[in-house]
Amino acid sequence: MDRKKVLAKIQKCLALAASSNPHEAAAAMRQAQALMREYGVEEGEVLAAQVSEADARTPASKRPAVWESYLANMVGSAFGTQVFFGPGLKFRKGRKTGRMSGAWKFVGTSARPEVARYTFEVLLRRVRSARTNYIENELVGWPRAERTRKGDLFARAWVSEVKRQVNDFAADLGEEKAITAYLQLHYPEIGELKSTNRDPHLGTKPLDRHQLKDLVAGFEAAKDVVLHHAVNDAEARAGIGMTRQLQLEGGSHAA
């Protein structure tokens, strides 16, 4: 039997094992255990089978900016997923060596990873556009490196303003165990991400008036972005499924 089908059958048995009928529950548990023994399936693999992932591509290939990391983690928490960055693969074209764009991976149960991916992509486009607009219109005359650094400050404030409006989903213990099992099974080599921080002294030294201006501009630019719940009543009653909506100025995008 195909391993995916085996795992699906085991999960079905485990679901039946939660039955209020003690005889039915015991029979389902015995069947699940028998299948696990027969096909050499470990508990971690069963847990991991409940989990999926969704990738959000990003222009960053190796070390995304701190503000982008903040955004990815904020969205991940908002939708009850775990998130990590996968660097782009190196490639060689003629005499040139390059690197493909990287991706943020959202890992979780049910539809959460896909909803998180969509939300992140919408917000990333929005903050990148706002950051570019700020640099091109408000930082004329500044050296290029300074414009980039100040644009990062603006983006940090933008993300912080959106974060204030988000209520995080609290994943239950079972979901957390399942996600941990999935990551250990599929990504055992995950390490700590070192984001690109162009303002390493932020928070340790007083801000000058120019830095304050960058931050205030970022806060103001994000005030028209609203992230909120829009849970379908029927799905809520059944205890399954999830729908969220990302509401932006001038319209909304179903997530």
mmCIF file with all atom_site columns, C-alpha atoms in Angstrom, residues 4-132:
data_model
loop_
_atom_site.group_PDB
_atom_site.id
_atom_site.type_symbol
_atom_site.label_atom_id
_atom_site.label_alt_id
_atom_site.label_comp_id
_atom_site.label_asym_id
_atom_site.label_entity_id
_atom_site.label_seq_id
_atom_site.pdbx_PDB_ins_code
_atom_site.Cartn_x
_atom_site.Cartn_y
_atom_site.Cartn_z
_atom_site.occupancy
_atom_site.B_iso_or_equiv
_atom_site.pdbx_formal_charge
_atom_site.auth_seq_id
_atom_site.auth_comp_id
_atom_site.auth_asym_id
_atom_site.auth_atom_id
_atom_site.pdbx_PDB_model_num
ATOM 1   C CA . LYS A 1 4   ? 0.453   8.220  2.016   1.00 0.00 ? 4   LYS A CA 1
ATOM 2   C CA . LYS A 1 5   ? -2.584  5.938  1.936   1.00 0.00 ? 5   LYS A CA 1
ATOM 3   C CA . VAL A 1 6   ? -1.262  4.061  4.965   1.00 0.00 ? 6   VAL A CA 1
ATOM 4   C CA . LEU A 1 7   ? -0.842  7.304  6.904   1.00 0.00 ? 7   LEU A CA 1
ATOM 5   C CA . ALA A 1 8   ? -4.299  8.479  5.849   1.00 0.00 ? 8   ALA A CA 1
ATOM 6   C CA . LYS A 1 9   ? -5.806  5.196  7.032   1.00 0.00 ? 9   LYS A CA 1
ATOM 7   C CA . ILE A 1 10  ? -3.980  5.421  10.355  1.00 0.00 ? 10  ILE A CA 1
ATOM 8   C CA . GLN A 1 11  ? -5.193  8.990  10.851  1.00 0.00 ? 11  GLN A CA 1
ATOM 9   C CA . LYS A 1 12  ? -8.758  7.904  10.113  1.00 0.00 ? 12  LYS A CA 1
ATOM 10  C CA . CYS A 1 13  ? -8.459  5.158  12.725  1.00 0.00 ? 13  CYS A CA 1
ATOM 11  C CA . LEU A 1 14  ? -7.061  7.597  15.279  1.00 0.00 ? 14  LEU A CA 1
ATOM 12  C CA . ALA A 1 15  ? -9.957  9.963  14.619  1.00 0.00 ? 15  ALA A CA 1
ATOM 13  C CA . LEU A 1 16  ? -12.387 7.094  15.274  1.00 0.00 ? 16  LEU A CA 1
ATOM 14  C CA . ALA A 1 17  ? -10.431 6.287  18.437  1.00 0.00 ? 17  ALA A CA 1
ATOM 15  C CA . ALA A 1 18  ? -11.747 9.556  19.872  1.00 0.00 ? 18  ALA A CA 1
ATOM 16  C CA . SER A 1 19  ? -15.287 8.175  19.663  1.00 0.00 ? 19  SER A CA 1
ATOM 17  C CA . SER A 1 20  ? -17.512 8.350  22.740  1.00 0.00 ? 20  SER A CA 1
ATOM 18  C CA . ASN A 1 21  ? -18.298 4.674  22.168  1.00 0.00 ? 21  ASN A CA 1
ATOM 19  C CA . PRO A 1 22  ? -15.589 2.833  24.156  1.00 0.00 ? 22  PRO A CA 1
ATOM 20  C CA . HIS A 1 23  ? -15.784 -0.378 22.080  1.00 0.00 ? 23  HIS A CA 1
ATOM 21  C CA . GLU A 1 24  ? -15.545 1.504  18.787  1.00 0.00 ? 24  GLU A CA 1
ATOM 22  C CA . ALA A 1 25  ? -12.699 3.653  20.121  1.00 0.00 ? 25  ALA A CA 1
ATOM 23  C CA . ALA A 1 26  ? -10.720 0.637  21.349  1.00 0.00 ? 26  ALA A CA 1
ATOM 24  C CA . ALA A 1 27  ? -11.170 -1.228 18.049  1.00 0.00 ? 27  ALA A CA 1
ATOM 25  C CA . ALA A 1 28  ? -10.036 1.812  16.051  1.00 0.00 ? 28  ALA A CA 1
ATOM 26  C CA . MET A 1 29  ? -6.965  2.260  18.254  1.00 0.00 ? 29  MET A CA 1
ATOM 27  C CA . ARG A 1 30  ? -6.016  -1.411 17.869  1.00 0.00 ? 30  ARG A CA 1
ATOM 28  C CA . GLN A 1 31  ? -6.338  -1.124 14.094  1.00 0.00 ? 31  GLN A CA 1
ATOM 29  C CA . ALA A 1 32  ? -4.196  2.023  14.024  1.00 0.00 ? 32  ALA A CA 1
ATOM 30  C CA . GLN A 1 33  ? -1.494  0.348  16.115  1.00 0.00 ? 33  GLN A CA 1
ATOM 31  C CA . ALA A 1 34  ? -1.601  -2.762 13.926  1.00 0.00 ? 34  ALA A CA 1
ATOM 32  C CA . LEU A 1 35  ? -1.128  -0.679 10.776  1.00 0.00 ? 35  LEU A CA 1
ATOM 33  C CA . MET A 1 36  ? 1.771   1.195  12.371  1.00 0.00 ? 36  MET A CA 1
ATOM 34  C CA . ARG A 1 37  ? 3.497   -2.073 13.288  1.00 0.00 ? 37  ARG A CA 1
ATOM 35  C CA . GLU A 1 38  ? 2.823   -3.654 9.887   1.00 0.00 ? 38  GLU A CA 1
ATOM 36  C CA . TYR A 1 39  ? 4.240   -0.752 7.886   1.00 0.00 ? 39  TYR A CA 1
ATOM 37  C CA . GLY A 1 40  ? 6.895   0.399  10.361  1.00 0.00 ? 40  GLY A CA 1
ATOM 38  C CA . VAL A 1 41  ? 5.310   3.793  10.927  1.00 0.00 ? 41  VAL A CA 1
ATOM 39  C CA . GLU A 1 42  ? 6.567   5.853  13.888  1.00 0.00 ? 42  GLU A CA 1
ATOM 40  C CA . GLU A 1 43  ? 4.382   8.182  15.947  1.00 0.00 ? 43  GLU A CA 1
ATOM 41  C CA . GLY A 1 44  ? 6.290   11.220 14.680  1.00 0.00 ? 44  GLY A CA 1
ATOM 42  C CA . GLU A 1 45  ? 5.497   10.300 11.082  1.00 0.00 ? 45  GLU A CA 1
ATOM 43  C CA . VAL A 1 46  ? 1.793   10.027 11.908  1.00 0.00 ? 46  VAL A CA 1
ATOM 44  C CA . LEU A 1 47  ? 1.852   13.435 13.582  1.00 0.00 ? 47  LEU A CA 1
ATOM 45  C CA . ALA A 1 48  ? 3.795   14.975 10.687  1.00 0.00 ? 48  ALA A CA 1
ATOM 46  C CA . ALA A 1 49  ? 1.231   13.695 8.176   1.00 0.00 ? 49  ALA A CA 1
ATOM 47  C CA . GLN A 1 50  ? -1.280  16.196 9.596   1.00 0.00 ? 50  GLN A CA 1
ATOM 48  C CA . VAL A 1 51  ? 0.978   19.073 8.567   1.00 0.00 ? 51  VAL A CA 1
ATOM 49  C CA . SER A 1 52  ? 1.597   20.831 5.255   1.00 0.00 ? 52  SER A CA 1
ATOM 50  C CA . GLU A 1 53  ? 3.687   23.764 4.065   1.00 0.00 ? 53  GLU A CA 1
ATOM 51  C CA . ALA A 1 54  ? 3.349   26.659 1.636   1.00 0.00 ? 54  ALA A CA 1
ATOM 52  C CA . ASP A 1 55  ? 6.182   28.669 0.080   1.00 0.00 ? 55  ASP A CA 1
ATOM 53  C CA . ALA A 1 56  ? 6.219   32.421 -0.465  1.00 0.00 ? 56  ALA A CA 1
ATOM 54  C CA . ARG A 1 57  ? 8.962   33.501 -2.853  1.00 0.00 ? 57  ARG A CA 1
ATOM 55  C CA . THR A 1 58  ? 10.963  36.609 -2.006  1.00 0.00 ? 58  THR A CA 1
ATOM 56  C CA . PRO A 1 59  ? 13.591  38.651 -3.881  1.00 0.00 ? 59  PRO A CA 1
ATOM 57  C CA . ALA A 1 60  ? 16.013  38.009 -1.000  1.00 0.00 ? 60  ALA A CA 1
ATOM 58  C CA . SER A 1 61  ? 18.244  35.071 -1.884  1.00 0.00 ? 61  SER A CA 1
ATOM 59  C CA . LYS A 1 62  ? 20.249  34.473 1.286   1.00 0.00 ? 62  LYS A CA 1
ATOM 60  C CA . ARG A 1 63  ? 19.834  37.044 4.067   1.00 0.00 ? 63  ARG A CA 1
ATOM 61  C CA . PRO A 1 64  ? 16.513  38.921 3.998   1.00 0.00 ? 64  PRO A CA 1
ATOM 62  C CA . ALA A 1 65  ? 16.290  42.296 5.715   1.00 0.00 ? 65  ALA A CA 1
ATOM 63  C CA . VAL A 1 66  ? 15.285  42.388 9.375   1.00 0.00 ? 66  VAL A CA 1
ATOM 64  C CA . TRP A 1 67  ? 11.973  44.059 8.549   1.00 0.00 ? 67  TRP A CA 1
ATOM 65  C CA . GLU A 1 68  ? 11.092  41.242 6.133   1.00 0.00 ? 68  GLU A CA 1
ATOM 66  C CA . SER A 1 69  ? 11.900  38.664 8.810   1.00 0.00 ? 69  SER A CA 1
ATOM 67  C CA . TYR A 1 70  ? 9.640   40.554 11.221  1.00 0.00 ? 70  TYR A CA 1
ATOM 68  C CA . LEU A 1 71  ? 6.840   40.491 8.652   1.00 0.00 ? 71  LEU A CA 1
ATOM 69  C CA . ALA A 1 72  ? 7.180   36.757 7.955   1.00 0.00 ? 72  ALA A CA 1
ATOM 70  C CA . ASN A 1 73  ? 7.203   35.875 11.654  1.00 0.00 ? 73  ASN A CA 1
ATOM 71  C CA . MET A 1 74  ? 4.295   38.196 12.379  1.00 0.00 ? 74  MET A CA 1
ATOM 72  C CA . VAL A 1 75  ? 2.171   36.559 9.674   1.00 0.00 ? 75  VAL A CA 1
ATOM 73  C CA . GLY A 1 76  ? 3.270   33.086 10.753  1.00 0.00 ? 76  GLY A CA 1
ATOM 74  C CA . SER A 1 77  ? 2.157   33.738 14.344  1.00 0.00 ? 77  SER A CA 1
ATOM 75  C CA . ALA A 1 78  ? -1.066  35.383 13.194  1.00 0.00 ? 78  ALA A CA 1
ATOM 76  C CA . PHE A 1 79  ? -2.130  32.191 11.433  1.00 0.00 ? 79  PHE A CA 1
ATOM 77  C CA . GLY A 1 80  ? -0.778  29.634 13.880  1.00 0.00 ? 80  GLY A CA 1
ATOM 78  C CA . THR A 1 81  ? 2.075   28.439 11.668  1.00 0.00 ? 81  THR A CA 1
ATOM 79  C CA . GLN A 1 82  ? 5.817   28.109 12.110  1.00 0.00 ? 82  GLN A CA 1
ATOM 80  C CA . VAL A 1 83  ? 7.951   29.880 9.540   1.00 0.00 ? 83  VAL A CA 1
ATOM 81  C CA . PHE A 1 84  ? 11.529  29.638 8.350   1.00 0.00 ? 84  PHE A CA 1
ATOM 82  C CA . PHE A 1 85  ? 13.578  30.968 5.446   1.00 0.00 ? 85  PHE A CA 1
ATOM 83  C CA . GLY A 1 86  ? 14.934  28.724 2.706   1.00 0.00 ? 86  GLY A CA 1
ATOM 84  C CA . PRO A 1 87  ? 17.848  30.340 0.832   1.00 0.00 ? 87  PRO A CA 1
ATOM 85  C CA . GLY A 1 88  ? 17.794  30.232 -2.955  1.00 0.00 ? 88  GLY A CA 1
ATOM 86  C CA . LEU A 1 89  ? 19.893  27.576 -4.659  1.00 0.00 ? 89  LEU A CA 1
ATOM 87  C CA . LYS A 1 90  ? 23.155  28.558 -6.306  1.00 0.00 ? 90  LYS A CA 1
ATOM 88  C CA . PHE A 1 91  ? 23.403  28.220 -10.069 1.00 0.00 ? 91  PHE A CA 1
ATOM 89  C CA . ARG A 1 92  ? 26.026  28.788 -12.737 1.00 0.00 ? 92  ARG A CA 1
ATOM 90  C CA . LYS A 1 93  ? 25.285  30.368 -16.105 1.00 0.00 ? 93  LYS A CA 1
ATOM 91  C CA . GLY A 1 94  ? 28.317  30.596 -18.332 1.00 0.00 ? 94  GLY A CA 1
ATOM 92  C CA . ARG A 1 95  ? 31.043  32.296 -16.312 1.00 0.00 ? 95  ARG A CA 1
ATOM 93  C CA . LYS A 1 96  ? 28.627  33.849 -13.857 1.00 0.00 ? 96  LYS A CA 1
ATOM 94  C CA . THR A 1 97  ? 27.520  32.295 -10.592 1.00 0.00 ? 97  THR A CA 1
ATOM 95  C CA . GLY A 1 98  ? 24.242  33.444 -9.122  1.00 0.00 ? 98  GLY A CA 1
ATOM 96  C CA . ARG A 1 99  ? 21.606  32.491 -6.618  1.00 0.00 ? 99  ARG A CA 1
ATOM 97  C CA . MET A 1 100 ? 17.888  32.026 -7.157  1.00 0.00 ? 100 MET A CA 1
ATOM 98  C CA . SER A 1 101 ? 15.448  33.892 -4.948  1.00 0.00 ? 101 SER A CA 1
ATOM 99  C CA . GLY A 1 102 ? 14.734  32.384 -1.567  1.00 0.00 ? 102 GLY A CA 1
ATOM 100 C CA . ALA A 1 103 ? 11.407  31.491 0.014   1.00 0.00 ? 103 ALA A CA 1
ATOM 101 C CA . TRP A 1 104 ? 9.629   31.768 3.328   1.00 0.00 ? 104 TRP A CA 1
ATOM 102 C CA . LYS A 1 105 ? 8.088   28.437 4.309   1.00 0.00 ? 105 LYS A CA 1
ATOM 103 C CA . PHE A 1 106 ? 4.914   28.469 6.397   1.00 0.00 ? 106 PHE A CA 1
ATOM 104 C CA . VAL A 1 107 ? 4.300   25.151 8.165   1.00 0.00 ? 107 VAL A CA 1
ATOM 105 C CA . GLY A 1 108 ? 1.064   24.241 9.913   1.00 0.00 ? 108 GLY A CA 1
ATOM 106 C CA . THR A 1 109 ? -2.168  22.280 9.938   1.00 0.00 ? 109 THR A CA 1
ATOM 107 C CA . SER A 1 110 ? -5.330  22.523 7.805   1.00 0.00 ? 110 SER A CA 1
ATOM 108 C CA . ALA A 1 111 ? -5.455  25.562 5.485   1.00 0.00 ? 111 ALA A CA 1
ATOM 109 C CA . ARG A 1 112 ? -3.265  27.765 7.672   1.00 0.00 ? 112 ARG A CA 1
ATOM 110 C CA . PRO A 1 113 ? 0.002   27.545 5.680   1.00 0.00 ? 113 PRO A CA 1
ATOM 111 C CA . GLU A 1 114 ? -1.714  28.536 2.424   1.00 0.00 ? 114 GLU A CA 1
ATOM 112 C CA . VAL A 1 115 ? -3.587  31.414 4.054   1.00 0.00 ? 115 VAL A CA 1
ATOM 113 C CA . ALA A 1 116 ? -0.368  32.617 5.705   1.00 0.00 ? 116 ALA A CA 1
ATOM 114 C CA . ARG A 1 117 ? 1.496   32.434 2.394   1.00 0.00 ? 117 ARG A CA 1
ATOM 115 C CA . TYR A 1 118 ? -1.134  34.492 0.599   1.00 0.00 ? 118 TYR A CA 1
ATOM 116 C CA . THR A 1 119 ? -1.306  37.087 3.362   1.00 0.00 ? 119 THR A CA 1
ATOM 117 C CA . PHE A 1 120 ? 2.482   37.414 3.517   1.00 0.00 ? 120 PHE A CA 1
ATOM 118 C CA . GLU A 1 121 ? 2.767   37.899 -0.246  1.00 0.00 ? 121 GLU A CA 1
ATOM 119 C CA . VAL A 1 122 ? 0.111   40.630 -0.240  1.00 0.00 ? 122 VAL A CA 1
ATOM 120 C CA . LEU A 1 123 ? 1.700   42.456 2.696   1.00 0.00 ? 123 LEU A CA 1
ATOM 121 C CA . LEU A 1 124 ? 5.221   42.054 1.296   1.00 0.00 ? 124 LEU A CA 1
ATOM 122 C CA . ARG A 1 125 ? 4.173   43.659 -1.985  1.00 0.00 ? 125 ARG A CA 1
ATOM 123 C CA . ARG A 1 126 ? 2.500   46.445 -0.060  1.00 0.00 ? 126 ARG A CA 1
ATOM 124 C CA . VAL A 1 127 ? 5.433   47.251 2.230   1.00 0.00 ? 127 VAL A CA 1
ATOM 125 C CA . ARG A 1 128 ? 7.983   47.004 -0.597  1.00 0.00 ? 128 ARG A CA 1
ATOM 126 C CA . SER A 1 129 ? 5.923   49.441 -2.662  1.00 0.00 ? 129 SER A CA 1
ATOM 127 C CA . ALA A 1 130 ? 5.578   51.858 0.270   1.00 0.00 ? 130 ALA A CA 1
ATOM 128 C CA . ARG A 1 131 ? 9.302   51.601 1.029   1.00 0.00 ? 131 ARG A CA 1
ATOM 129 C CA . THR A 1 132 ? 10.268  52.288 -2.595  1.00 0.00 ? 132 THR A CA 1
#
